[in-house]
Amino acid sequence: MSAHPRLLSRLETFLASERGRRILNRFYSWGAAFVILGALFKLLHIRYGDEILLVSMLTEFVVFFISGFERPEKSYDWEAVFPELRGAEEVPLSESISRREALIQRAQQGAPVIQSETCASQSPQPLVSQQTISSEEVEHLREAIDRLGEAAAQLARIGSVSSEMTKRYELMALDYSKMSQHSTQYLGEMESLARNVTGLNAIYELQLKSISSQVETIDRINSGLQHIRKMYEGGLPDSEAFGRESAHLTQQLTQLNDVYARLLRALTVNMTTPGAPHTPYTASPTDQDDHIAR
């Protein structure tokens, strides 16, 4: 049972030390930086955005959980010692330094510190006891005052950084809304483009079918023409033979016509002398030659 409070005491001591604060501050800063990086990756739809957000959020959770074990710091009314911290009036730097040195000298001497907001002195209010303060305590006081000044400067820087981060977050939110609108418009345009491409594909398919049918018709016509050409080329020898036979037939018909003509002349000669005595037909030399030729 005693180990648990001892562990908590060690953890509080470590977090109160300078090394513990430095480590915790680094994890604060790094965790916040990775949270911003993961949010940026998520907005731009870059890979590993979810993983970065998960790791950074877990880191921030651990840091905030551990920071719950920090010891609460003691608060001092430093405005009573340094009136310029109130912000009521601007105090020159030289006057602030002179007041700090006077405070240190009075602390070393053990004299009461006089609180004043202006150059006029008021009723003395002892800040420290009348006993003599050692040099070590004075040195600790000086270091505390220096740390207070550094802390005030850091708080001012943190305030400016916080305002800048707030503005950046607002700009990121605005950019994200614009990106969402553009993404919606882009999706609408892509859908219309897809519909147009689908219509073009249907028209293209119809054209392909029509062209295919036309190509088939042209192929049939070409095959018919090739067949006619082959028939024509095959009919050329037959045409030559037919021409020769036609010429030979014409020649024979001519000769037959000549025979018929001579026969008719012979009959005509015999029919012109009906009372003439029957004498044997004496052919003329021309007729004899024709008879011999026949």
mmCIF file of C-alpha atoms in Angstrom:
data_model
loop_
_atom_site.group_PDB
_atom_site.id
_atom_site.type_symbol
_atom_site.label_atom_id
_atom_site.label_comp_id
_atom_site.label_asym_id
_atom_site.label_seq_id
_atom_site.Cartn_x
_atom_site.Cartn_y
_atom_site.Cartn_z
ATOM 1 C CA MET A 1 0.000 0.000 0.000
ATOM 2 C CA SER A 2 2.930 2.346 0.666
ATOM 3 C CA ALA A 3 4.371 1.823 -2.817
ATOM 4 C CA HIS A 4 1.540 3.693 -4.493
ATOM 5 C CA PRO A 5 1.980 7.023 -2.637
ATOM 6 C CA ARG A 6 5.728 6.697 -3.020
ATOM 7 C CA LEU A 7 5.373 6.292 -6.783
ATOM 8 C CA LEU A 8 3.062 9.295 -6.951
ATOM 9 C CA SER A 9 5.530 11.323 -4.901
ATOM 10 C CA ARG A 10 8.376 10.415 -7.245
ATOM 11 C CA LEU A 11 6.250 11.277 -10.260
ATOM 12 C CA GLU A 12 5.297 14.649 -8.764
ATOM 13 C CA THR A 13 8.938 15.364 -7.924
ATOM 14 C CA PHE A 14 10.016 14.468 -11.450
ATOM 15 C CA LEU A 15 7.326 16.635 -13.036
ATOM 16 C CA ALA A 16 8.253 19.528 -10.743
ATOM 17 C CA SER A 17 11.908 19.310 -11.781
ATOM 18 C CA GLU A 18 13.292 21.215 -14.746
ATOM 19 C CA ARG A 19 14.027 18.020 -16.674
ATOM 20 C CA GLY A 20 10.496 16.715 -16.166
ATOM 21 C CA ARG A 21 8.944 19.992 -17.298
ATOM 22 C CA ARG A 22 11.178 20.065 -20.356
ATOM 23 C CA ILE A 23 10.205 16.520 -21.367
ATOM 24 C CA LEU A 24 6.510 17.174 -20.731
ATOM 25 C CA ASN A 25 6.688 20.404 -22.738
ATOM 26 C CA ARG A 26 8.273 18.559 -25.665
ATOM 27 C CA PHE A 27 5.543 15.950 -25.667
ATOM 28 C CA TYR A 28 2.952 18.748 -25.486
ATOM 29 C CA SER A 29 4.429 20.466 -28.546
ATOM 30 C CA TRP A 30 5.125 17.328 -30.557
ATOM 31 C CA GLY A 31 1.680 15.881 -29.878
ATOM 32 C CA ALA A 32 -0.032 19.117 -30.940
ATOM 33 C CA ALA A 33 2.154 19.300 -34.062
ATOM 34 C CA PHE A 34 1.243 15.761 -35.080
ATOM 35 C CA VAL A 35 -2.436 16.446 -34.396
ATOM 36 C CA ILE A 36 -2.261 19.378 -36.832
ATOM 37 C CA LEU A 37 -0.364 17.223 -39.350
ATOM 38 C CA GLY A 38 -2.932 14.432 -39.087
ATOM 39 C CA ALA A 39 -5.782 16.915 -39.536
ATOM 40 C CA LEU A 40 -4.023 18.300 -42.628
ATOM 41 C CA PHE A 41 -3.584 14.800 -44.058
ATOM 42 C CA LYS A 42 -7.254 14.081 -43.320
ATOM 43 C CA LEU A 43 -8.434 17.260 -45.050
ATOM 44 C CA LEU A 44 -6.300 16.641 -48.139
ATOM 45 C CA HIS A 45 -7.231 12.923 -48.226
ATOM 46 C CA ILE A 46 -3.590 11.848 -47.990
ATOM 47 C CA ARG A 47 -2.702 8.351 -46.863
ATOM 48 C CA TYR A 48 -1.975 7.549 -43.194
ATOM 49 C CA GLY A 49 -3.992 10.542 -41.962
ATOM 50 C CA ASP A 50 -6.067 8.352 -39.636
ATOM 51 C CA GLU A 51 -2.966 6.643 -38.211
ATOM 52 C CA ILE A 52 -1.219 9.957 -37.528
ATOM 53 C CA LEU A 53 -4.330 11.327 -35.825
ATOM 54 C CA LEU A 54 -4.638 8.177 -33.696
ATOM 55 C CA VAL A 55 -1.012 8.249 -32.511
ATOM 56 C CA SER A 56 -1.000 12.003 -31.858
ATOM 57 C CA MET A 57 -4.327 11.917 -29.994
ATOM 58 C CA LEU A 58 -3.095 9.052 -27.822
ATOM 59 C CA THR A 59 0.087 11.013 -27.126
ATOM 60 C CA GLU A 60 -1.924 14.058 -26.095
ATOM 61 C CA PHE A 61 -4.104 11.852 -23.888
ATOM 62 C CA VAL A 62 -1.057 10.411 -22.104
ATOM 63 C CA VAL A 63 0.510 13.859 -21.693
ATOM 64 C CA PHE A 64 -2.658 15.380 -20.239
ATOM 65 C CA PHE A 65 -3.133 12.361 -18.005
ATOM 66 C CA ILE A 66 0.405 12.633 -16.626
ATOM 67 C CA SER A 67 0.133 16.402 -16.226
ATOM 68 C CA GLY A 68 -2.652 15.759 -13.735
ATOM 69 C CA PHE A 69 0.024 14.620 -11.271
ATOM 70 C CA GLU A 70 1.867 17.952 -11.338
ATOM 71 C CA ARG A 71 2.082 19.820 -8.098
ATOM 72 C CA PRO A 72 0.212 23.116 -8.114
ATOM 73 C CA GLU A 73 2.647 25.991 -8.150
ATOM 74 C CA LYS A 74 2.558 28.565 -5.409
ATOM 75 C CA SER A 75 1.255 31.896 -6.603
ATOM 76 C CA TYR A 76 2.788 35.113 -5.335
ATOM 77 C CA ASP A 77 1.423 38.607 -5.526
ATOM 78 C CA TRP A 78 4.203 39.898 -7.705
ATOM 79 C CA GLU A 79 2.162 42.951 -8.650
ATOM 80 C CA ALA A 80 2.831 44.278 -5.174
ATOM 81 C CA VAL A 81 6.566 44.156 -5.858
ATOM 82 C CA PHE A 82 6.436 45.030 -9.541
ATOM 83 C CA PRO A 83 3.635 47.531 -10.192
ATOM 84 C CA GLU A 84 4.344 47.451 -13.928
ATOM 85 C CA LEU A 85 2.838 43.970 -14.052
ATOM 86 C CA ARG A 86 -0.595 45.416 -13.330
ATOM 87 C CA GLY A 87 -0.669 47.128 -16.697
ATOM 88 C CA ALA A 88 -2.252 50.247 -15.240
ATOM 89 C CA GLU A 89 0.580 52.428 -16.362
ATOM 90 C CA GLU A 90 3.683 52.054 -18.433
ATOM 91 C CA VAL A 91 6.883 51.957 -16.394
ATOM 92 C CA PRO A 92 10.199 52.696 -18.117
ATOM 93 C CA LEU A 93 12.731 49.910 -18.255
ATOM 94 C CA SER A 94 15.351 51.875 -16.331
ATOM 95 C CA GLU A 95 12.937 52.536 -13.489
ATOM 96 C CA SER A 96 11.969 48.859 -13.363
ATOM 97 C CA ILE A 97 15.625 47.832 -13.160
ATOM 98 C CA SER A 98 16.328 50.391 -10.449
ATOM 99 C CA ARG A 99 13.372 49.128 -8.415
ATOM 100 C CA ARG A 100 14.592 45.549 -8.758
ATOM 101 C CA GLU A 101 18.096 46.482 -7.590
ATOM 102 C CA ALA A 102 16.675 48.468 -4.673
ATOM 103 C CA LEU A 103 14.563 45.477 -3.697
ATOM 104 C CA ILE A 104 17.593 43.198 -3.716
ATOM 105 C CA GLN A 105 19.680 45.657 -1.684
ATOM 106 C CA ARG A 106 16.954 46.066 0.929
ATOM 107 C CA ALA A 107 16.536 42.322 1.091
ATOM 108 C CA GLN A 108 20.257 41.957 1.741
ATOM 109 C CA GLN A 109 20.176 44.670 4.406
ATOM 110 C CA GLY A 110 17.030 43.323 6.013
ATOM 111 C CA ALA A 111 15.249 46.663 5.611
ATOM 112 C CA PRO A 112 11.515 46.859 5.007
ATOM 113 C CA VAL A 113 10.404 47.187 1.419
ATOM 114 C CA ILE A 114 8.292 50.216 0.593
ATOM 115 C CA GLN A 115 5.523 49.491 -1.943
ATOM 116 C CA SER A 116 4.741 52.341 -4.299
ATOM 117 C CA GLU A 117 2.941 52.599 -7.565
ATOM 118 C CA THR A 118 4.368 56.038 -8.329
ATOM 119 C CA CYS A 119 7.495 57.887 -7.363
ATOM 120 C CA ALA A 120 5.814 59.220 -4.194
ATOM 121 C CA SER A 121 6.380 56.989 -1.149
ATOM 122 C CA GLN A 122 3.462 55.574 0.783
ATOM 123 C CA SER A 123 3.154 53.886 4.139
ATOM 124 C CA PRO A 124 5.814 51.184 4.497
ATOM 125 C CA GLN A 125 4.670 47.591 4.152
ATOM 126 C CA PRO A 126 7.308 45.086 5.087
ATOM 127 C CA LEU A 127 7.571 42.416 2.411
ATOM 128 C CA VAL A 128 10.197 40.418 4.240
ATOM 129 C CA SER A 129 11.026 40.066 7.852
ATOM 130 C CA GLN A 130 13.340 42.364 9.702
ATOM 131 C CA GLN A 131 15.816 39.566 10.119
ATOM 132 C CA THR A 132 18.885 39.503 7.975
ATOM 133 C CA ILE A 133 18.462 37.556 4.713
ATOM 134 C CA SER A 134 21.339 35.378 3.595
ATOM 135 C CA SER A 135 23.023 35.764 0.235
ATOM 136 C CA GLU A 136 21.723 32.360 -0.851
ATOM 137 C CA GLU A 137 18.141 33.442 -0.275
ATOM 138 C CA VAL A 138 18.809 36.651 -2.158
ATOM 139 C CA GLU A 139 20.206 34.641 -5.049
ATOM 140 C CA HIS A 140 17.124 32.432 -5.002
ATOM 141 C CA LEU A 141 14.962 35.538 -5.034
ATOM 142 C CA ARG A 142 16.869 36.931 -7.981
ATOM 143 C CA GLU A 143 16.499 33.664 -9.886
ATOM 144 C CA ALA A 144 12.783 33.628 -9.077
ATOM 145 C CA ILE A 145 12.413 37.173 -10.378
ATOM 146 C CA ASP A 146 14.315 36.277 -13.575
ATOM 147 C CA ARG A 147 12.165 33.197 -14.077
ATOM 148 C CA LEU A 148 9.089 35.325 -13.560
ATOM 149 C CA GLY A 149 10.215 37.691 -16.293
ATOM 150 C CA GLU A 150 10.928 34.789 -18.634
ATOM 151 C CA ALA A 151 7.555 33.247 -17.795
ATOM 152 C CA ALA A 152 5.793 36.515 -18.582
ATOM 153 C CA ALA A 153 7.600 36.711 -21.929
ATOM 154 C CA GLN A 154 6.728 33.093 -22.684
ATOM 155 C CA LEU A 155 3.098 33.730 -21.782
ATOM 156 C CA ALA A 156 3.040 36.639 -24.206
ATOM 157 C CA ARG A 157 4.548 34.480 -26.940
ATOM 158 C CA ILE A 158 2.121 31.661 -26.153
ATOM 159 C CA GLY A 159 -0.781 34.117 -26.381
ATOM 160 C CA SER A 160 0.355 35.322 -29.802
ATOM 161 C CA VAL A 161 0.932 31.757 -30.985
ATOM 162 C CA SER A 162 -2.504 30.739 -29.688
ATOM 163 C CA SER A 163 -4.179 33.579 -31.567
ATOM 164 C CA GLU A 164 -2.303 32.629 -34.736
ATOM 165 C CA MET A 165 -3.275 28.986 -34.284
ATOM 166 C CA THR A 166 -6.904 29.995 -33.785
ATOM 167 C CA LYS A 167 -6.815 31.994 -37.015
ATOM 168 C CA ARG A 168 -5.203 29.083 -38.821
ATOM 169 C CA TYR A 169 -7.837 26.691 -37.520
ATOM 170 C CA GLU A 170 -10.558 29.051 -38.734
ATOM 171 C CA LEU A 171 -8.891 29.289 -42.150
ATOM 172 C CA MET A 172 -8.551 25.510 -42.277
ATOM 173 C CA ALA A 173 -12.239 25.095 -41.430
ATOM 174 C CA LEU A 174 -13.158 27.611 -44.136
ATOM 175 C CA ASP A 175 -10.902 25.866 -46.645
ATOM 176 C CA TYR A 176 -12.431 22.534 -45.685
ATOM 177 C CA SER A 177 -15.945 23.850 -46.340
ATOM 178 C CA LYS A 178 -14.821 25.215 -49.704
ATOM 179 C CA MET A 179 -13.175 21.905 -50.522
ATOM 180 C CA SER A 180 -16.406 20.106 -49.633
ATOM 181 C CA GLN A 181 -18.367 22.370 -51.992
ATOM 182 C CA HIS A 182 -15.825 21.864 -54.765
ATOM 183 C CA SER A 183 -15.878 18.117 -54.153
ATOM 184 C CA THR A 184 -19.682 18.083 -54.464
ATOM 185 C CA GLN A 185 -19.501 20.047 -57.720
ATOM 186 C CA TYR A 186 -16.759 17.760 -58.980
ATOM 187 C CA LEU A 187 -18.841 14.670 -58.208
ATOM 188 C CA GLY A 188 -21.815 16.169 -60.066
ATOM 189 C CA GLU A 189 -19.647 16.924 -63.090
ATOM 190 C CA MET A 190 -18.195 13.415 -63.009
ATOM 191 C CA GLU A 191 -21.701 11.902 -62.914
ATOM 192 C CA SER A 192 -22.802 13.975 -65.908
ATOM 193 C CA LEU A 193 -19.590 13.016 -67.699
ATOM 194 C CA ALA A 194 -20.265 9.351 -66.962
ATOM 195 C CA ARG A 195 -23.778 9.663 -68.403
ATOM 196 C CA ASN A 196 -22.415 11.347 -71.530
ATOM 197 C CA VAL A 197 -19.788 8.647 -71.946
ATOM 198 C CA THR A 198 -22.475 5.964 -71.567
ATOM 199 C CA GLY A 199 -24.569 7.609 -74.298
ATOM 200 C CA LEU A 200 -21.528 7.877 -76.560
ATOM 201 C CA ASN A 201 -20.755 4.202 -76.005
ATOM 202 C CA ALA A 202 -24.313 3.247 -77.011
ATOM 203 C CA ILE A 203 -24.080 5.359 -80.184
ATOM 204 C CA TYR A 204 -20.668 3.885 -80.924
ATOM 205 C CA GLU A 205 -22.032 0.351 -80.580
ATOM 206 C CA LEU A 206 -24.879 1.149 -83.010
ATOM 207 C CA GLN A 207 -22.399 2.615 -85.491
ATOM 208 C CA LEU A 208 -20.204 -0.464 -85.157
ATOM 209 C CA LYS A 209 -23.156 -2.751 -85.872
ATOM 210 C CA SER A 210 -24.137 -0.677 -88.938
ATOM 211 C CA ILE A 211 -20.558 -0.635 -90.214
ATOM 212 C CA SER A 212 -20.274 -4.395 -89.661
ATOM 213 C CA SER A 213 -23.433 -5.033 -91.714
ATOM 214 C CA GLN A 214 -22.148 -2.719 -94.471
ATOM 215 C CA VAL A 215 -18.810 -4.525 -94.508
ATOM 216 C CA GLU A 216 -20.595 -7.880 -94.845
ATOM 217 C CA THR A 217 -22.661 -6.526 -97.763
ATOM 218 C CA ILE A 218 -19.526 -5.191 -99.456
ATOM 219 C CA ASP A 219 -17.842 -8.580 -98.989
ATOM 220 C CA ARG A 220 -20.786 -10.340 -100.631
ATOM 221 C CA ILE A 221 -20.693 -7.894 -103.562
ATOM 222 C CA ASN A 222 -16.950 -8.404 -103.960
ATOM 223 C CA SER A 223 -17.367 -12.187 -103.917
ATOM 224 C CA GLY A 224 -20.099 -11.909 -106.609
ATOM 225 C CA LEU A 225 -17.862 -9.731 -108.767
ATOM 226 C CA GLN A 226 -15.012 -12.189 -108.365
ATOM 227 C CA HIS A 227 -17.313 -15.018 -109.440
ATOM 228 C CA ILE A 228 -18.448 -13.063 -112.516
ATOM 229 C CA ARG A 229 -14.832 -12.315 -113.380
ATOM 230 C CA LYS A 230 -13.921 -15.982 -113.122
ATOM 231 C CA MET A 231 -16.887 -16.916 -115.321
ATOM 232 C CA TYR A 232 -15.856 -14.298 -117.870
ATOM 233 C CA GLU A 233 -12.257 -15.451 -117.872
ATOM 234 C CA GLY A 234 -13.395 -19.081 -118.209
ATOM 235 C CA GLY A 235 -15.778 -18.195 -121.101
ATOM 236 C CA LEU A 236 -13.072 -16.588 -123.291
ATOM 237 C CA PRO A 237 -11.812 -19.910 -124.810
ATOM 238 C CA ASP A 238 -15.406 -21.007 -125.436
ATOM 239 C CA SER A 239 -16.107 -17.693 -127.154
ATOM 240 C CA GLU A 240 -13.125 -18.170 -129.462
ATOM 241 C CA ALA A 241 -14.244 -21.709 -130.339
ATOM 242 C CA PHE A 242 -17.796 -20.447 -130.865
ATOM 243 C CA GLY A 243 -16.494 -17.767 -133.218
ATOM 244 C CA ARG A 244 -14.537 -20.295 -135.256
ATOM 245 C CA GLU A 245 -17.506 -22.634 -135.489
ATOM 246 C CA SER A 246 -19.760 -19.730 -136.457
ATOM 247 C CA ALA A 247 -17.371 -18.748 -139.277
ATOM 248 C CA HIS A 248 -17.208 -22.346 -140.483
ATOM 249 C CA LEU A 249 -21.009 -22.620 -140.375
ATOM 250 C CA THR A 250 -21.308 -19.373 -142.307
ATOM 251 C CA GLN A 251 -18.960 -20.697 -144.948
ATOM 252 C CA GLN A 252 -20.972 -23.906 -145.282
ATOM 253 C CA LEU A 253 -24.212 -21.958 -145.521
ATOM 254 C CA THR A 254 -22.689 -19.854 -148.292
ATOM 255 C CA GLN A 255 -21.726 -22.955 -150.229
ATOM 256 C CA LEU A 256 -25.206 -24.436 -149.698
ATOM 257 C CA ASN A 257 -26.769 -21.249 -151.003
ATOM 258 C CA ASP A 258 -24.627 -21.529 -154.136
ATOM 259 C CA VAL A 259 -25.850 -25.109 -154.682
ATOM 260 C CA TYR A 260 -29.442 -24.024 -154.283
ATOM 261 C CA ALA A 261 -28.883 -21.181 -156.734
ATOM 262 C CA ARG A 262 -27.477 -23.464 -159.447
ATOM 263 C CA LEU A 263 -30.304 -25.931 -158.851
ATOM 264 C CA LEU A 264 -32.854 -23.197 -159.307
ATOM 265 C CA ARG A 265 -31.175 -22.028 -162.522
ATOM 266 C CA ALA A 266 -31.208 -25.558 -163.840
ATOM 267 C CA LEU A 267 -34.860 -25.972 -163.092
ATOM 268 C CA THR A 268 -35.617 -22.621 -164.659
ATOM 269 C CA VAL A 269 -33.849 -23.593 -167.905
ATOM 270 C CA ASN A 270 -35.787 -26.831 -168.195
ATOM 271 C CA MET A 271 -39.084 -25.141 -167.534
ATOM 272 C CA THR A 272 -38.641 -22.472 -170.279
ATOM 273 C CA THR A 273 -38.778 -25.057 -173.260
ATOM 274 C CA PRO A 274 -41.795 -27.243 -172.621
ATOM 275 C CA GLY A 275 -42.297 -28.355 -176.319
ATOM 276 C CA ALA A 276 -38.718 -29.162 -177.010
ATOM 277 C CA PRO A 277 -37.807 -32.762 -177.627
ATOM 278 C CA HIS A 278 -36.505 -34.659 -174.798
ATOM 279 C CA THR A 279 -32.817 -34.495 -175.049
ATOM 280 C CA PRO A 280 -30.433 -35.352 -172.428
ATOM 281 C CA TYR A 281 -29.211 -32.420 -170.473
ATOM 282 C CA THR A 282 -25.984 -31.207 -171.803
ATOM 283 C CA ALA A 283 -24.248 -29.176 -169.306
ATOM 284 C CA SER A 284 -22.150 -26.285 -170.178
ATOM 285 C CA PRO A 285 -18.487 -26.435 -169.394
ATOM 286 C CA THR A 286 -19.110 -24.206 -166.419
ATOM 287 C CA ASP A 287 -21.828 -26.496 -165.150
ATOM 288 C CA GLN A 288 -19.641 -29.517 -165.735
ATOM 289 C CA ASP A 289 -16.919 -27.925 -163.717
ATOM 290 C CA ASP A 290 -19.372 -27.158 -160.940
ATOM 291 C CA HIS A 291 -20.638 -30.734 -161.073
ATOM 292 C CA ILE A 292 -17.135 -32.079 -160.878
ATOM 293 C CA ALA A 293 -16.428 -29.725 -158.011
ATOM 294 C CA ARG A 294 -19.490 -31.013 -156.212
#
